[in-house]
Short mmCIF file of C-alpha atoms in Angstrom, two decimals:
data_model
loop_
_atom_site.label_atom_id
_atom_site.label_comp_id
_atom_site.label_asym_id
_atom_site.label_seq_id
_atom_site.Cartn_x
_atom_site.Cartn_y
_atom_site.Cartn_z
CA MET X 55 67.73 11.04 53.72
CA ILE X 56 70.39 11.43 51.01
CA SER X 57 70.81 15.13 50.19
CA TYR X 58 73.19 14.72 47.29
CA LEU X 59 75.59 12.25 45.71
CA LYS X 60 78.96 13.10 44.17
CA GLY X 61 80.61 10.45 42.06
CA THR X 62 81.52 9.17 38.62
CA VAL X 63 79.01 8.97 35.78
CA ALA X 64 78.88 5.23 34.98
CA ASP X 65 75.87 4.97 32.69
CA ILE X 66 72.78 6.78 31.41
CA ALA X 67 69.91 4.52 30.36
CA LYS X 68 66.99 6.02 28.45
CA GLY X 69 63.73 4.10 28.71
CA SER X 70 60.31 4.89 27.28
CA ASN X 71 59.38 7.44 29.93
CA ARG X 72 62.33 7.56 32.33
CA ILE X 73 66.03 8.31 32.26
CA ILE X 74 68.18 6.45 34.78
CA LEU X 75 71.64 7.70 35.72
CA THR X 76 74.02 5.25 37.35
CA LEU X 77 76.40 7.21 39.56
CA GLU X 78 79.32 5.36 41.12
CA VAL X 79 80.11 6.62 44.60
CA ASN X 80 82.79 4.81 46.63
CA GLN X 81 82.50 1.72 44.41
CA ILE X 82 78.71 1.60 44.79
CA GLY X 83 76.49 2.28 41.78
CA TYR X 84 73.38 4.32 42.59
CA GLU X 85 70.47 4.29 40.13
CA ILE X 86 68.91 7.75 40.00
CA GLN X 87 65.95 8.84 37.91
CA ILE X 88 66.79 12.24 36.46
CA LEU X 89 64.95 14.86 34.44
CA PRO X 90 65.61 14.66 30.68
CA ARG X 91 66.93 18.23 30.76
CA VAL X 92 69.51 17.24 33.40
CA THR X 93 71.01 14.79 30.90
CA GLY X 94 72.40 17.66 28.86
CA GLU X 95 74.06 19.14 31.94
CA LEU X 96 75.94 15.98 32.90
CA PRO X 97 79.65 15.51 32.16
CA ALA X 98 80.87 12.66 29.96
CA SER X 99 80.95 9.07 31.19
CA GLY X 100 83.79 8.53 33.65
CA GLU X 101 83.79 12.12 34.87
CA VAL X 102 82.61 13.41 38.25
CA ALA X 103 79.12 14.82 38.76
CA GLN X 104 77.14 16.04 41.76
CA ILE X 105 73.43 15.26 41.81
CA PHE X 106 70.96 16.55 44.40
CA THR X 107 68.59 13.79 45.36
CA HIS X 108 65.21 13.02 46.83
CA GLN X 109 64.67 9.54 48.24
CA GLN X 110 61.21 8.03 48.01
CA VAL X 111 60.48 4.86 49.97
CA LYS X 112 57.67 2.69 48.59
CA GLU X 113 56.32 -0.62 49.85
CA ASP X 114 58.31 -2.61 47.30
CA GLN X 115 61.25 -0.35 46.43
CA ILE X 116 63.36 2.71 47.21
CA VAL X 117 63.62 5.27 44.42
CA LEU X 118 66.17 8.08 44.09
CA TYR X 119 65.22 11.12 42.01
CA GLY X 120 68.05 13.38 40.85
CA PHE X 121 68.23 17.10 40.11
CA GLY X 122 70.81 19.58 38.91
CA SER X 123 70.36 21.94 41.87
CA ALA X 124 69.08 21.94 45.45
CA ALA X 125 66.42 24.50 44.46
CA GLU X 126 65.07 22.21 41.75
CA ARG X 127 64.99 19.30 44.21
CA ASP X 128 63.19 21.43 46.81
CA LEU X 129 60.59 22.56 44.26
CA PHE X 130 60.01 18.91 43.33
CA ARG X 131 59.27 18.21 46.99
CA GLN X 132 56.81 21.12 47.11
CA LEU X 133 55.10 19.90 43.94
CA THR X 134 54.61 16.38 45.28
CA SER X 135 53.06 17.79 48.46
CA VAL X 136 50.06 18.90 46.38
CA SER X 137 47.16 16.44 46.29
CA GLY X 138 47.07 14.55 43.00
CA VAL X 139 50.68 15.34 42.05
CA GLY X 140 52.97 12.33 42.17
CA ALA X 141 56.68 12.10 41.45
CA GLN X 142 56.32 11.46 37.71
CA LEU X 143 53.94 14.39 37.23
CA ALA X 144 56.26 16.66 39.24
CA ILE X 145 59.16 15.62 37.01
CA ALA X 146 57.04 16.30 33.92
CA LEU X 147 56.21 19.80 35.21
CA LEU X 148 59.86 20.63 35.87
CA ASP X 149 61.02 19.22 32.56
CA THR X 150 58.26 20.74 30.42
CA LEU X 151 58.33 24.24 31.87
CA GLY X 152 61.71 24.59 33.57
CA MET X 153 62.27 26.16 36.99
CA GLN X 154 61.68 29.80 36.12
CA ASP X 155 58.56 29.43 33.96
CA LEU X 156 57.05 26.89 36.36
CA VAL X 157 57.49 29.10 39.42
CA GLN X 158 56.27 32.18 37.56
CA ALA X 159 53.15 30.30 36.46
CA ILE X 160 52.48 29.20 40.04
CA VAL X 161 53.05 32.65 41.53
CA GLY X 162 51.07 34.37 38.78
CA GLY X 163 48.23 31.84 38.96
CA ASN X 164 48.67 31.05 35.26
CA THR X 165 46.84 27.74 35.07
CA ARG X 166 46.94 27.79 31.25
CA ILE X 167 50.74 27.53 31.32
CA LEU X 168 50.67 24.81 33.99
CA ALA X 169 48.17 22.79 31.98
CA LYS X 170 50.62 22.62 29.04
CA THR X 171 52.30 19.75 30.89
CA PRO X 172 50.95 16.35 29.80
CA GLY X 173 48.81 14.89 32.58
CA VAL X 174 48.01 18.25 34.21
CA GLY X 175 44.34 19.11 33.91
CA THR X 176 42.58 22.30 34.88
CA LYS X 177 41.76 21.19 38.44
CA THR X 178 45.33 20.04 39.13
CA ALA X 179 46.69 23.31 37.72
CA GLU X 180 44.36 25.28 39.99
CA ARG X 181 45.47 23.28 43.06
CA LEU X 182 49.12 23.82 42.18
CA ALA X 183 48.69 27.56 41.81
CA LEU X 184 46.61 27.93 44.98
CA GLU X 185 48.55 25.69 47.38
CA LEU X 186 52.09 26.47 46.25
CA LYS X 187 51.63 30.22 45.98
CA SER X 188 50.51 30.16 49.62
CA LYS X 189 53.65 28.20 50.59
CA LEU X 190 55.92 30.51 48.60
CA SER X 191 54.31 33.51 50.27
CA GLU X 192 55.11 32.00 53.69
CA TRP X 193 58.66 31.32 52.50
CA ARG X 194 58.98 34.98 51.50
CA GLN X 195 57.88 36.12 54.98
CA GLN X 196 60.32 33.72 56.65
CA ALA X 197 63.12 35.19 54.53
CA GLY X 198 62.27 38.65 55.90
CA LEU X 199 61.25 40.09 52.52
CA THR X 200 58.15 41.93 53.66
CA THR X 201 59.29 45.55 53.55
CA SER X 202 59.33 47.91 50.61
CA VAL X 203 62.58 48.00 48.64
CA ALA X 204 62.19 51.33 46.88
CA ALA X 205 59.66 53.46 45.04
CA GLY X 206 60.87 52.17 41.68
CA ILE X 207 59.11 48.78 41.85
CA PRO X 208 55.34 48.29 42.30
CA ALA X 209 54.50 46.33 45.46
CA ALA X 210 52.65 43.54 43.62
CA ILE X 211 55.54 43.09 41.20
CA GLN X 212 58.05 43.09 44.07
CA GLU X 213 56.21 40.28 45.87
CA GLU X 214 56.03 38.13 42.73
CA VAL X 215 59.70 38.68 41.86
CA GLU X 216 60.81 37.84 45.41
CA MET X 217 58.83 34.59 45.52
CA VAL X 218 60.16 33.45 42.13
CA LEU X 219 63.79 34.23 43.00
CA LEU X 220 63.56 32.53 46.41
CA ALA X 221 62.10 29.41 44.82
CA MET X 222 64.97 29.39 42.32
CA GLY X 223 67.44 29.11 45.19
CA TYR X 224 68.60 32.69 45.80
CA THR X 225 68.86 33.85 49.41
CA GLY X 226 66.80 36.64 50.92
CA ALA X 227 69.91 38.84 51.11
CA GLU X 228 70.71 38.25 47.43
CA VAL X 229 67.15 39.05 46.38
CA LEU X 230 67.10 42.24 48.45
CA GLU X 231 70.44 43.39 47.03
CA ALA X 232 69.31 42.77 43.44
CA LEU X 233 66.03 44.63 43.84
CA GLN X 234 67.61 47.56 45.64
CA THR X 235 70.10 47.94 42.80
CA LEU X 236 67.59 47.43 39.98
CA SER X 237 65.03 49.79 41.50
CA GLN X 238 67.45 52.62 40.68
CA ASP X 239 67.33 51.74 36.98
CA SER X 240 65.11 54.31 35.29
CA SER X 241 64.37 51.96 32.37
CA LEU X 242 62.83 49.42 34.77
CA SER X 243 61.26 51.94 37.13
CA ASN X 244 57.52 51.47 37.58
CA LYS X 245 57.28 48.78 34.91
CA GLY X 246 54.28 46.57 35.46
CA ASN X 247 55.87 43.45 34.01
CA ALA X 248 57.29 41.02 36.57
CA GLU X 249 59.09 39.04 33.87
CA ASP X 250 61.32 42.04 33.08
CA TRP X 251 62.28 42.40 36.72
CA ILE X 252 62.91 38.67 37.13
CA ARG X 253 65.06 38.50 34.00
CA GLU X 254 67.13 41.53 35.07
CA ALA X 255 67.47 40.26 38.65
CA ILE X 256 68.71 36.85 37.49
CA GLY X 257 71.17 38.60 35.17
CA TYR X 258 72.43 40.75 38.04
CA LEU X 259 72.77 37.79 40.42
CA SER X 260 74.55 35.68 37.79
CA ARG X 261 77.41 38.15 37.36
#
């Protein structure tokens, strides 16, 4: 399995539904299907880029999918583990909603948001929310985030915030530090809106 590739941007070809990046690594050109939003994050042609990859082996071909971060790649893998969700639909979900909104919709069981993605019907949205929230909950337990942080954050909000931040690639220690600090903020204290906590936590961890 190829975890990531670091090389020179040789070409970006935009087809009808797919964008193919050719990345030259040690004089070998790798064709990688990337998300449209990743295109804007790439350096100019001839410059070095690092792309996190997922390799899919089919009967007639090997396909590399590329992502801007390991967390995005890992979420793609989780999405494709859901029955009825193939690689192209997973890419559409990530590109349409973005990491944060997609994870929040899954954790919050917001099937209406998930169904905004072309090709995602009500039943698929329900499966995504049900199966992936269960996996993210297990991930949270494995990270050791099962104890109360402080009185300033409601328990239900804390659980949702932790699952979203973990899925976005932050470590358990980073999440715990952010929530312990933010729980002392009187303006956030006892707010019932997970989005406020997530936004503030990302801001704190991005400093």
